[in-house]
Coordinates of C-alpha atoms and ligand atoms in Angstrom, one line a residue:
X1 CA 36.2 16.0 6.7
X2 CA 32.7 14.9 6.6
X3 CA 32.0 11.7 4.0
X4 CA 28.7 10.7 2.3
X5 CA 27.5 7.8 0.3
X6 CA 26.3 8.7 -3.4
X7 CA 23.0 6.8 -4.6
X8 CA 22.2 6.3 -7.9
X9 CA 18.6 5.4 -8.4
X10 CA 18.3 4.9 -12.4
X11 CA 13.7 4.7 -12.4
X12 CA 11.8 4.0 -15.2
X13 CA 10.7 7.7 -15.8
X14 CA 13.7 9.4 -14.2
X15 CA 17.5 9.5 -12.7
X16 CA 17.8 10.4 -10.0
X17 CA 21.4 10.7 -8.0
X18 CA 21.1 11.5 -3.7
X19 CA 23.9 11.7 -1.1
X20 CA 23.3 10.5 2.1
X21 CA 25.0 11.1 5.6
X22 CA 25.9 8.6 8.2
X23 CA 22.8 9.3 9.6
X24 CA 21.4 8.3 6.7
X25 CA 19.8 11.8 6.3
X26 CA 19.3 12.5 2.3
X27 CA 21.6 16.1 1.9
X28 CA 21.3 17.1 -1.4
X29 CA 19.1 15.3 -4.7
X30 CA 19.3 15.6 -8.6
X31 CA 16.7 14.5 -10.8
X32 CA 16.4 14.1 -14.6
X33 CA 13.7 12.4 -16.7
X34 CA 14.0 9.5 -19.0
X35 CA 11.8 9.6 -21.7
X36 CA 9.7 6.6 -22.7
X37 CA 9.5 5.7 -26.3
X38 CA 6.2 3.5 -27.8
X39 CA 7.7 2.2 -31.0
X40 CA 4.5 -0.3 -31.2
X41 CA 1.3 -1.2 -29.6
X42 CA 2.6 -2.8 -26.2
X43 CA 5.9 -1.9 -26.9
X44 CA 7.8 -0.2 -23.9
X45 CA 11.3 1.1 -25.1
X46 CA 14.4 3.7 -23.7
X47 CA 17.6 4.8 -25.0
X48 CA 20.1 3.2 -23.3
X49 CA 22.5 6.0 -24.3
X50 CA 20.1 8.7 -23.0
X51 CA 19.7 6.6 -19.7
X52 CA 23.9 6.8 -18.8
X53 CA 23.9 10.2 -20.1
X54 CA 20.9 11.3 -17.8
X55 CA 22.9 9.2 -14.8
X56 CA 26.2 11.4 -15.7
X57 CA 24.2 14.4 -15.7
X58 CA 22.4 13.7 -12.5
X59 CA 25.9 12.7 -10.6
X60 CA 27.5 15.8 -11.6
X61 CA 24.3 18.2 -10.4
X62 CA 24.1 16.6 -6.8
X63 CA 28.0 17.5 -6.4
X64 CA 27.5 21.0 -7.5
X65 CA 24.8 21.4 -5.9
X66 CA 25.9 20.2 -2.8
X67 CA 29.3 21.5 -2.8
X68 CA 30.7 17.9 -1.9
X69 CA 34.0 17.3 -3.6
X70 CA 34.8 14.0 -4.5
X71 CA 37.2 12.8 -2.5
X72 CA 34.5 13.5 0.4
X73 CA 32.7 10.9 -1.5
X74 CA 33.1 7.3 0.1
X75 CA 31.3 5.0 -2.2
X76 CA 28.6 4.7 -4.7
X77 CA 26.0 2.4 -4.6
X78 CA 23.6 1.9 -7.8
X79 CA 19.6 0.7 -7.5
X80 CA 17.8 0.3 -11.1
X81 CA 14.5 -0.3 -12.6
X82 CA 14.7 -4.2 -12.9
X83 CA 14.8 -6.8 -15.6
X84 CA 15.0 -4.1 -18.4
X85 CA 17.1 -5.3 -20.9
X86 CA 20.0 -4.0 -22.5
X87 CA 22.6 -5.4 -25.7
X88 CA 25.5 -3.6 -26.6
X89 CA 28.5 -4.1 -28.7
X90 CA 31.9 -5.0 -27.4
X91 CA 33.6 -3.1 -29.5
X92 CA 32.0 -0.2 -29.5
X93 CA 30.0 0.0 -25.8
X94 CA 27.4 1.0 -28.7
X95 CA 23.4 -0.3 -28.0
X96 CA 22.5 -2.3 -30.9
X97 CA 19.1 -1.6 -29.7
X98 CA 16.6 0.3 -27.5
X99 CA 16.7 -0.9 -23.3
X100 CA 13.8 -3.0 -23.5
X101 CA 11.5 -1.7 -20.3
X102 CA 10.4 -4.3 -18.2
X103 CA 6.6 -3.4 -18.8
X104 CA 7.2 -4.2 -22.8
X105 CA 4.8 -7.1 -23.9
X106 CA 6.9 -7.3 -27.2
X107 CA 8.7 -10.7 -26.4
X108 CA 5.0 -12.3 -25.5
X109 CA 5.3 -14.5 -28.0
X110 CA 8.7 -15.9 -27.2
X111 CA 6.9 -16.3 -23.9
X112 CA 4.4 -18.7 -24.9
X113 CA 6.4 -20.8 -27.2
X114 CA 8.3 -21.9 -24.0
X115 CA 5.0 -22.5 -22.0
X116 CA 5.3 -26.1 -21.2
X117 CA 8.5 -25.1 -19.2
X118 CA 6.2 -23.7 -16.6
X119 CA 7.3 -26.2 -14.1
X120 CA 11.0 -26.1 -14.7
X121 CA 11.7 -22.6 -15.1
X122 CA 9.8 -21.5 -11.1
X123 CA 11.9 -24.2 -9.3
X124 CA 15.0 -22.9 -11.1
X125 CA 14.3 -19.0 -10.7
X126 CA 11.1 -18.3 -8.4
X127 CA 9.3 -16.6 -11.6
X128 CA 6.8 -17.0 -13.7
X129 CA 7.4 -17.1 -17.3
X130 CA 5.8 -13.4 -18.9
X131 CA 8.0 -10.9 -21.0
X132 CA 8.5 -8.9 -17.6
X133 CA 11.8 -11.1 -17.1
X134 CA 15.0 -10.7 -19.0
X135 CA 15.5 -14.0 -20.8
X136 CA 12.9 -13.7 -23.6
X137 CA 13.4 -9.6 -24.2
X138 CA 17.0 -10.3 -24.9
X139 CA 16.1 -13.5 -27.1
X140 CA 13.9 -10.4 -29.2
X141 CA 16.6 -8.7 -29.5
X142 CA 19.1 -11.0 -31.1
X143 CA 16.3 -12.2 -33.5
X144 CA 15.8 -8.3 -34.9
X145 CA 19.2 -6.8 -35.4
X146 CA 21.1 -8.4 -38.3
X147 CA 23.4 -11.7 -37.0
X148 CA 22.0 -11.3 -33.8
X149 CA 22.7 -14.6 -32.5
X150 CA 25.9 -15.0 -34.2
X151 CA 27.3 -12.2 -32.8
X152 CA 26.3 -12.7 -29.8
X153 CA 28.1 -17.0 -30.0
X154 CA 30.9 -15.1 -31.1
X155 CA 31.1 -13.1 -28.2
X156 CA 30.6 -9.7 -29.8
X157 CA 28.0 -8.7 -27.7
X158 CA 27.2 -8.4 -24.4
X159 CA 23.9 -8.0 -22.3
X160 CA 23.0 -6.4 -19.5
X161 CA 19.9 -4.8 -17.1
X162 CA 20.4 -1.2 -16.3
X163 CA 23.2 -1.6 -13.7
X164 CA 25.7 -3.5 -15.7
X165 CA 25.0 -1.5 -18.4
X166 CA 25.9 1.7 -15.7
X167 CA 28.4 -0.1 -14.5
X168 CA 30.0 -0.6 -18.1
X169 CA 30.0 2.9 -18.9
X170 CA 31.2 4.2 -15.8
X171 CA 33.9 1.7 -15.8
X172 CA 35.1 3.0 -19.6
X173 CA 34.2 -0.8 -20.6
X174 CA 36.6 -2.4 -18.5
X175 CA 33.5 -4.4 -15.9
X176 CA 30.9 -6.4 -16.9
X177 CA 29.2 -7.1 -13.7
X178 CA 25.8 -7.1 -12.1
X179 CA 24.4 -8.3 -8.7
X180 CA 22.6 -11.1 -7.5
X181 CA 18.9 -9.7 -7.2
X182 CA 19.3 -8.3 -10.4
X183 CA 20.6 -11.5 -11.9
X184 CA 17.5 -13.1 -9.9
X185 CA 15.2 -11.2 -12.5
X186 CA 16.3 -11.9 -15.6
X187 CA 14.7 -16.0 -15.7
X188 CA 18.2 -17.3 -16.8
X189 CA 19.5 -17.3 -12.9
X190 CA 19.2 -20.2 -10.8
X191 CA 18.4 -18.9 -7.5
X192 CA 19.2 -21.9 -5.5
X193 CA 22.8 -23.0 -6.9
X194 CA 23.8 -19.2 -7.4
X195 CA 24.9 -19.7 -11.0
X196 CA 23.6 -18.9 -14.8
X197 CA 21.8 -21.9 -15.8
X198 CA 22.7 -23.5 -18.8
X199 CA 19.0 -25.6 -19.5
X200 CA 17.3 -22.2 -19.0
X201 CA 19.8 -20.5 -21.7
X202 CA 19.4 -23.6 -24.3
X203 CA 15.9 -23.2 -23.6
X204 CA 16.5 -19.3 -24.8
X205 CA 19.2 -19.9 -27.3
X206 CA 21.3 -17.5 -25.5
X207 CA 25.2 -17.7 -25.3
X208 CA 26.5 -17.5 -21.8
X209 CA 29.5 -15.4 -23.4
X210 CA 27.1 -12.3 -23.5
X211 CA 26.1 -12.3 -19.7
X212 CA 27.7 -10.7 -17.0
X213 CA 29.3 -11.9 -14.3
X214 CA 27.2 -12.3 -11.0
X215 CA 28.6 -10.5 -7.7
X216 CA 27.4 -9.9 -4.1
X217 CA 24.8 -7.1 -3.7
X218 CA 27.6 -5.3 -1.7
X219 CA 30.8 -5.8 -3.5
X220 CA 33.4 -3.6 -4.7
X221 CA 32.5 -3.0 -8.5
X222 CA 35.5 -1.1 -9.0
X223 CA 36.3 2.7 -9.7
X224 CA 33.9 4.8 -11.3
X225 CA 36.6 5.8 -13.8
X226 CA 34.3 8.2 -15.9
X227 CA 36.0 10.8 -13.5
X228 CA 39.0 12.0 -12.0
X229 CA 39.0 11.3 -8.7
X230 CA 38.8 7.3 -8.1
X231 CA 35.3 6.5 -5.9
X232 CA 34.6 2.9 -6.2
X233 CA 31.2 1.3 -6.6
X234 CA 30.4 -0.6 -3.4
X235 CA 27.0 -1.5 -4.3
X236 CA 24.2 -2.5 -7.2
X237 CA 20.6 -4.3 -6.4
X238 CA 17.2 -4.3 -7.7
X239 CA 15.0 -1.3 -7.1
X240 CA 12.9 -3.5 -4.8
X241 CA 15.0 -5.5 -3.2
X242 CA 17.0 -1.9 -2.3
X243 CA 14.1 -0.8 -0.5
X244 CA 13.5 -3.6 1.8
X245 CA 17.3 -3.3 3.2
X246 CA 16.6 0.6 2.8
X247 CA 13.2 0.0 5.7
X248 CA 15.7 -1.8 7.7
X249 CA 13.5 -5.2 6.8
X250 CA 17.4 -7.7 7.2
X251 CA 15.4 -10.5 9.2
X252 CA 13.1 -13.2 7.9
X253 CA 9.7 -12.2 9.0
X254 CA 9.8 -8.2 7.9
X255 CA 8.1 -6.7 5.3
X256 CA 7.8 -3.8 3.2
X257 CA 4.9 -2.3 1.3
X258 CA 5.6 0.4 -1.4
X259 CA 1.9 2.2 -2.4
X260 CA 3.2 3.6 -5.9
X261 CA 0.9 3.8 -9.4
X262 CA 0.8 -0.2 -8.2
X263 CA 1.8 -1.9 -4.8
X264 CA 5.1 -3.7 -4.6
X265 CA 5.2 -5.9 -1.5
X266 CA 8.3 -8.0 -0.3
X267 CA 8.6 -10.4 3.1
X268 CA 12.6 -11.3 3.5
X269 CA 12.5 -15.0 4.0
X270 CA 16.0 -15.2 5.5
X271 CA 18.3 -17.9 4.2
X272 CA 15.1 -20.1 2.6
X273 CA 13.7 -19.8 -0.8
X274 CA 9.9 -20.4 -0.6
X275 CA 8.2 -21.3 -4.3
X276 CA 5.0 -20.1 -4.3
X277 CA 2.2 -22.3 -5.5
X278 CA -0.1 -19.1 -6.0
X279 CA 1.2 -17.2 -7.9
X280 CA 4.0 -14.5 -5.8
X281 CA 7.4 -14.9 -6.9
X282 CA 10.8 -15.7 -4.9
X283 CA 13.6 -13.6 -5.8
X284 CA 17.1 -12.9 -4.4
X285 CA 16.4 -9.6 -1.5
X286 CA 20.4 -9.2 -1.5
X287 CA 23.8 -11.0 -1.1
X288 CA 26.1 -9.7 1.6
X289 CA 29.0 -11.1 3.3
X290 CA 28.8 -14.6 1.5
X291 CA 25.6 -15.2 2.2
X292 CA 22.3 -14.9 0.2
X293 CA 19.3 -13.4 1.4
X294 CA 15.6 -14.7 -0.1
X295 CA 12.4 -12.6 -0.4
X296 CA 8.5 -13.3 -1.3
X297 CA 7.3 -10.4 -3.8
X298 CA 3.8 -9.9 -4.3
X299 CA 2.0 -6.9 -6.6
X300 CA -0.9 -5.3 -6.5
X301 CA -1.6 -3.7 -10.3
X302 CA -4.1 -0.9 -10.1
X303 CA -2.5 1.2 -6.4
X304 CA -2.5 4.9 -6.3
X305 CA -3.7 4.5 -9.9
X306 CA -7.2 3.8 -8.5
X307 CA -6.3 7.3 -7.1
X308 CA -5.7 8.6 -10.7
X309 CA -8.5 7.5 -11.8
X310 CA -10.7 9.4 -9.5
X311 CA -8.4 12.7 -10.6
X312 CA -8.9 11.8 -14.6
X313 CA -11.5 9.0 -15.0
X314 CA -14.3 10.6 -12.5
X315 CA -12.6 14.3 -11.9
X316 CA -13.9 13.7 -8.3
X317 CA -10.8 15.1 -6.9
X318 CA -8.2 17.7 -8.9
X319 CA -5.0 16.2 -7.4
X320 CA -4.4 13.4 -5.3
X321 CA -4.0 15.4 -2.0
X322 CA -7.7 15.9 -1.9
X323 CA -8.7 12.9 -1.1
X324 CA -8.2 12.4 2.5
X325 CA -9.9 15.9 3.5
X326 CA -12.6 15.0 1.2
X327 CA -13.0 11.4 2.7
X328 CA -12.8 12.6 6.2
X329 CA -16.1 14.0 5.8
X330 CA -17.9 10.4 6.3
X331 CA -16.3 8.2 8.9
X332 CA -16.6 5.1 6.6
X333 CA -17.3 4.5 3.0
X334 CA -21.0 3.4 4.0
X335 CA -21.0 0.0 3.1
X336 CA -19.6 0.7 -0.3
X337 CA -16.8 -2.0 -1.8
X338 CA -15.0 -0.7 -5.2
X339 CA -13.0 -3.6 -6.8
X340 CA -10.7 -1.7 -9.4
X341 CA -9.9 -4.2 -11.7
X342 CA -9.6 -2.1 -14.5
X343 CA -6.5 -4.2 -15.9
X344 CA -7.5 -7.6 -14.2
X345 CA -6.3 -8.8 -11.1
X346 CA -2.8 -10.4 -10.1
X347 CA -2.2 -11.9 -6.6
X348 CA -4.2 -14.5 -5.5
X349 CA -6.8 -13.6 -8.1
X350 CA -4.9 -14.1 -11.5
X351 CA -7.6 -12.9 -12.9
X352 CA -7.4 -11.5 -16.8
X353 CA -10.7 -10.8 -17.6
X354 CA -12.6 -9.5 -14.5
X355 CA -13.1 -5.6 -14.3
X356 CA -13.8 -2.7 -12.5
X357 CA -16.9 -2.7 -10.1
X358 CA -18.6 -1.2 -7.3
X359 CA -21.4 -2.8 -5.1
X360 CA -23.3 -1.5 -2.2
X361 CA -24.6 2.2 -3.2
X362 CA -27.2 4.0 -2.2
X363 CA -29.0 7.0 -2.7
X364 CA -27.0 8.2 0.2
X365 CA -23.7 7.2 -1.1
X366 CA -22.0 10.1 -2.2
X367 CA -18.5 11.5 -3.5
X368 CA -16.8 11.1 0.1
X369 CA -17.5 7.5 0.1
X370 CA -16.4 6.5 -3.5
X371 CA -12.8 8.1 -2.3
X372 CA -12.7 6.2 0.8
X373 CA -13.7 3.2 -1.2
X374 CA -10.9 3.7 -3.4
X375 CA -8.5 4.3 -0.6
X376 CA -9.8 1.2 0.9
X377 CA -9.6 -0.8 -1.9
X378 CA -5.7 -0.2 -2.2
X379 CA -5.4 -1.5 1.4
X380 CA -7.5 -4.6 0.9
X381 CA -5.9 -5.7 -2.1
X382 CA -2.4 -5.4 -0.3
X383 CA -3.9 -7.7 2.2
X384 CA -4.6 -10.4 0.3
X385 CA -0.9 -10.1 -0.7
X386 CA -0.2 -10.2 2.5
X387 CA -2.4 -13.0 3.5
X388 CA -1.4 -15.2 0.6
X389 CA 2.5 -14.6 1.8
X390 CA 1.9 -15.0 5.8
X391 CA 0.0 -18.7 4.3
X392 CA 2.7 -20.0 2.1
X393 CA 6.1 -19.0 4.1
X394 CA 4.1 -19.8 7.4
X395 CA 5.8 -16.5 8.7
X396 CA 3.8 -14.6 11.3
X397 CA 4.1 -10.6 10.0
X398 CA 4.1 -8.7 12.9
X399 CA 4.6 -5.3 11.7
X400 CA 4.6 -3.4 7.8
X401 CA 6.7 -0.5 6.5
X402 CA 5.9 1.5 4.0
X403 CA 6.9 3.8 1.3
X404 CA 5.6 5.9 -2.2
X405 CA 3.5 8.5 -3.0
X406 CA 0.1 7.1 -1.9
X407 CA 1.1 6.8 1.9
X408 CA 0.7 10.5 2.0
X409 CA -2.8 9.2 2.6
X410 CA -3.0 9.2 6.2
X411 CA -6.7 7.8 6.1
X412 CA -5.3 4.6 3.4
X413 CA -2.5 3.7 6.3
X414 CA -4.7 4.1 9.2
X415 CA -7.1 1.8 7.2
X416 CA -4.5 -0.7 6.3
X417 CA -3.6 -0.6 10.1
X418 CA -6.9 -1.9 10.6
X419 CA -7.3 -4.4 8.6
X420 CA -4.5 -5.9 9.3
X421 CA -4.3 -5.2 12.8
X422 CA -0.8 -4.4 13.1
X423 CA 1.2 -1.5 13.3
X424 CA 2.8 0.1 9.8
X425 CA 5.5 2.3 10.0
X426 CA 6.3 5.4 7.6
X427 CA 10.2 5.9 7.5
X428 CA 11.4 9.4 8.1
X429 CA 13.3 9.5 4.2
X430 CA 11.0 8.2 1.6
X431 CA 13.5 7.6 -0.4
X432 CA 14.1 4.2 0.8
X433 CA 14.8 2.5 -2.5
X434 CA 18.6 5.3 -2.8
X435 CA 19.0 4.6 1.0
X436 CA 18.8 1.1 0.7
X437 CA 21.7 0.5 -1.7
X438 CA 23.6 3.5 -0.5
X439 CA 23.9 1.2 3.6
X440 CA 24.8 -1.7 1.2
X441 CA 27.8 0.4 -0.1
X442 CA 28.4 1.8 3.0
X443 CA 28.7 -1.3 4.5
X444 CA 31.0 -3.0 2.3
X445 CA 33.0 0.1 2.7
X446 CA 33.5 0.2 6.7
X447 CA 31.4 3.5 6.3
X448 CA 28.4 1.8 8.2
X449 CA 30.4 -0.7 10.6
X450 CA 27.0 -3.5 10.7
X451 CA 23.4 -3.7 10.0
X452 CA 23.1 -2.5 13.6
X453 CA 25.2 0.8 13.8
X454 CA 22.8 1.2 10.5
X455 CA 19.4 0.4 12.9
X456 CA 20.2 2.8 15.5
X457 CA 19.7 5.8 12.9
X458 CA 16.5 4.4 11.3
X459 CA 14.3 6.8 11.9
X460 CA 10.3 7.0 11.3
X461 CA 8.1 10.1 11.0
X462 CA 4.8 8.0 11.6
X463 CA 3.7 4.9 13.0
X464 CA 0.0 3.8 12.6
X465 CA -1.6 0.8 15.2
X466 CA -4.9 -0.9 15.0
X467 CA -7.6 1.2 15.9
X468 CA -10.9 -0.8 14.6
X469 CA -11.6 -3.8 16.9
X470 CA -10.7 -7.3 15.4
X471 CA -14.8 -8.3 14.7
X472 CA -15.5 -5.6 12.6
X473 CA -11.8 -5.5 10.3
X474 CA -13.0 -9.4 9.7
X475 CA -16.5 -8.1 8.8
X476 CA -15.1 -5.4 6.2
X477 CA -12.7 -8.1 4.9
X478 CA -15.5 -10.6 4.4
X479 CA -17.6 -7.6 2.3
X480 CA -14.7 -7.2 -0.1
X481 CA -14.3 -10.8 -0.5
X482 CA -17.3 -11.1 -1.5
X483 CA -17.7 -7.6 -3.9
X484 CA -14.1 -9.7 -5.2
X485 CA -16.0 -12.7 -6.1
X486 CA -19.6 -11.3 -7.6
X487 CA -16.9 -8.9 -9.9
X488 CA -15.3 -12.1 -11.0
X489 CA -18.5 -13.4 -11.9
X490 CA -19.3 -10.8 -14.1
X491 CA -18.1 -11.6 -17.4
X492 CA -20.4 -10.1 -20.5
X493 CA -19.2 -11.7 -23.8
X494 CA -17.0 -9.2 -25.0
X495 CA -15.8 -7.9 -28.5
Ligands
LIG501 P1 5.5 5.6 -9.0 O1 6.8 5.4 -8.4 O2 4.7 4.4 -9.4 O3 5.4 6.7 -10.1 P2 4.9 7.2 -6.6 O4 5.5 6.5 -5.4 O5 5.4 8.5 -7.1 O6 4.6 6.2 -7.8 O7 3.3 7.5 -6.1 C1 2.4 8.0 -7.0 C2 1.0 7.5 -6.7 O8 0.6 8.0 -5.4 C3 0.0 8.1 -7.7 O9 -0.7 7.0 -8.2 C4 -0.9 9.0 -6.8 O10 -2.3 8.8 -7.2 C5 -0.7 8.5 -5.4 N1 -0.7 9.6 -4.4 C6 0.1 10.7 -4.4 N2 -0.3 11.5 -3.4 C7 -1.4 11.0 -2.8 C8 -2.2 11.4 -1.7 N3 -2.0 12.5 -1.0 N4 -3.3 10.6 -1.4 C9 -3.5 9.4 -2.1 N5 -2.7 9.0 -3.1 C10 -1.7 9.8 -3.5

């Protein structure tokens, strides 16, 4: 009887549930969407409820679909959206209020009141204090629901990101658990001594009683006891941190690039922590077989939405697929540098208030070089990620794999190639961030027997090597420092 591996990959947007083979070939996919709610200017909300139901309802598709039964299943393994935040009520598994998405700004100002522990909170969790991380979304939430924090001190509620919460609910409330990169992003974790840490809760004013306890990224979770048939749960981690195990990235030294509506870049740093002084943030990449696993994570904001923009803002192109045939009719972008900082820029920049620009037109310039421009941009901004991490973990990065929509744009990777001068490699299944936790079950399970039964099945569909010359990939990269720097200097007093 053939076995598979169920992923559960719970997205920001969508559900989506996968089973993989040993060969870690994807056989069958379900997919639901999870709707978005704006309560708020800046406000990023989901229904928790709606997000387990759309998970349920996603599981039970990919078996029918696939005519798997479930005692062919041999574990699950769950990947989430990160740091989204999640309360409930022990005593009812009830919400007492929306998941707070990761993108909501609403706990800003909790944020800044803790400013001046800057210092303390990085060399306790890698981050960076901002309302992206856990600690001050769930400190909103016990300020606006009635007795929040007494509740919570009397241990009446319980918080959790989006794979405890899973893990809750598909447990019928007997496990509160989550996993260390997922503990890693919530700003209350101390990443070196592997343990909640009690300054950073005072600091919050959250009770430890409400916070789940922290496991191995592959580690059995228990049964999924929601159905019948007992499958345990061998796996959770961090959407991320799933897809660098998922590109096959377990030794210091590899990287992985995903080109979505932003860039997400990670560099596994083996067993060392590195603290960044500029700005990219350590995290946990996964724990497995007692041992913990560090990573450097840069981001790029504006990605394949620079594409977007082209579709909506300029209606150059009508769908994203255009753009390499209509950049491939000029062989370069003609000396033309677009910086699209439409939201500021993040790594090294940490700029706020620069924006969009383009420098070096001409009256020749014309549509196919804005599109290459925009393709280029995406790869140059990943290199100064990539720069900024090869300088402060003093790792040499020899090769890059990538992942997400916009590396359908054979022109962007060959560019990025280039400039970098190694070789990127394009996995044969996409879906890295599923396969990633779905090995990590496997492995804890004895369905995968090691990291290296797992290697000799990675397969890629594409690899991309070098093909400008060294001299000219420094004189592009020198241009787009430079169009970089005269956008920063334009600042207009605005109103
Ligand atoms: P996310 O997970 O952030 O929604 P995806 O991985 O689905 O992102 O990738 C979507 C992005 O990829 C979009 O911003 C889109 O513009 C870009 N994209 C998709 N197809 C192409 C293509 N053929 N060429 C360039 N960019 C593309």
């Amino acid at each position: 009887m053939n076995k598979y591996v169920l992923a559960i990959d719970q997205g920001t947007t969508s559900s989506r549930a996968i089973l993989f083979d040993k060969g870690g070939h994807k056989i069958a996919m379900a997919n639901r969407e999870v709707k978005c709610l704006y309560p708020h200017e800046g406000y990023v909300e989901s229904d928790a409820t709606e997000i387990f139901i759309s998970v349920v309802d996603v599981i039970s598709e990919v078996m029918i679909k696939s005519n798997i039964t479930w005692n062919q299943i041999d574990s699950v393994g769950i990947t989430n959206q990160r740091e989204t935040t999640i309360v409930w009520d022990k005593a009812t598994g009830n919400p007492v209020y929306n998941a707070i998405v990761w993108q909501s700004r609403q706990s800003v100002d909790i944020c800044e009141a803790v400013s001046d522990k800057e210092e303390l909170i990085h060399s306790r969790t890698g981050l960076l204090i901002n309302p992206y991380f856990s600690a001050s979304k769930i400190r909103f939430i016990l300020d606006h629901i009635k007795d929040g924090q007494k509740r919570a001190e009397a241990g009446e509620l319980m918080f959790g990101t989006v794979d405890s919460w899973l893990i809750y609910k598909l447990s019928n409330g007997k496990k509160h658990l989550t996993d260390v990169t997922n503990a890693s992003r919530t700003m209350l974790y101390n990443i070196f001594k592997l343990k909640w840490d009690k300054d950073l809760l005072k600091i919050f004013n959250i009770p430890e009683i409400m916070l789940p306890k922290v496991c191995e990224s592959s580690y059995d979770y228990g049964p999924v006891s929601f159905f019948s048939t007992k499958v345990h749960i061998m796996a959770v981690a961090g959407d991320q941190q799933a897809s660098l195990f998922g590109h096959n990235c377990f030794l210091a030294g590899q990287s992985k690039n995903t080109y979505g509506t932003g860039c997400f870049m990670l560099l596994n740093t083996g067993e060392k922590a590195v603290l960044s002084k500029k700005g990219l943030l350590t995290t946990i990449a996964w724990g497995l077989d007692g041992k913990v696993n560090y990573a450097l994570e840069g981001s790029v904001f504006i990605g394949g939405a620079a594409i977007q923009w082209l579709r909506d803002g300029l209606k150059v192109i009508r769908e994203a697929p255009e753009c390499d045939p209509e950049a491939k009719k000029e062989s370069s972008s003609n000396g033309v540098y677009f910086v699209p900082a439409f939201v500021g820029l993040g790594t090294p920049y940490w700029d706020d208030d620069v924006r969009g620009a383009m420098f070096g037109m001409t009256r020749a310039t014309n549509k196919s070089h804005i599109i290459r421009a925009t393709l280029e941009a995406i790869a140059y901004q990943s290199k100064d990620v990539f720069d900024l991490m090869e300088a402060e973990s003093g790792i040499h990065m020899t090769s890059l794999q990538v992942d997400g929509g916009a590396t359908a744009s054979n022109i962007l990777m060959q560019f990025q190639s280039d400039i970098l001068q190694i070789n990127i490699q394009k996995p044969a299944c996409l879906e890295t961030t599923a396969l990633g936790v779905a090995y990590l079950a496997g492995l804890k399970s004895g369905y995968w027997k090691n990291m290296n039964e797992i290697h000799k099945t990675h397969e890629y569909k594409e690899t991309y090597t070098p093909k400008m010359s060294l001299k000219e990939a420094k004189r592009r990269c020198d241009g787009w420092a430079l169009a970089v720097k005269s956008a920063m200097m334009f600042k207009p007093e605005r109103k």
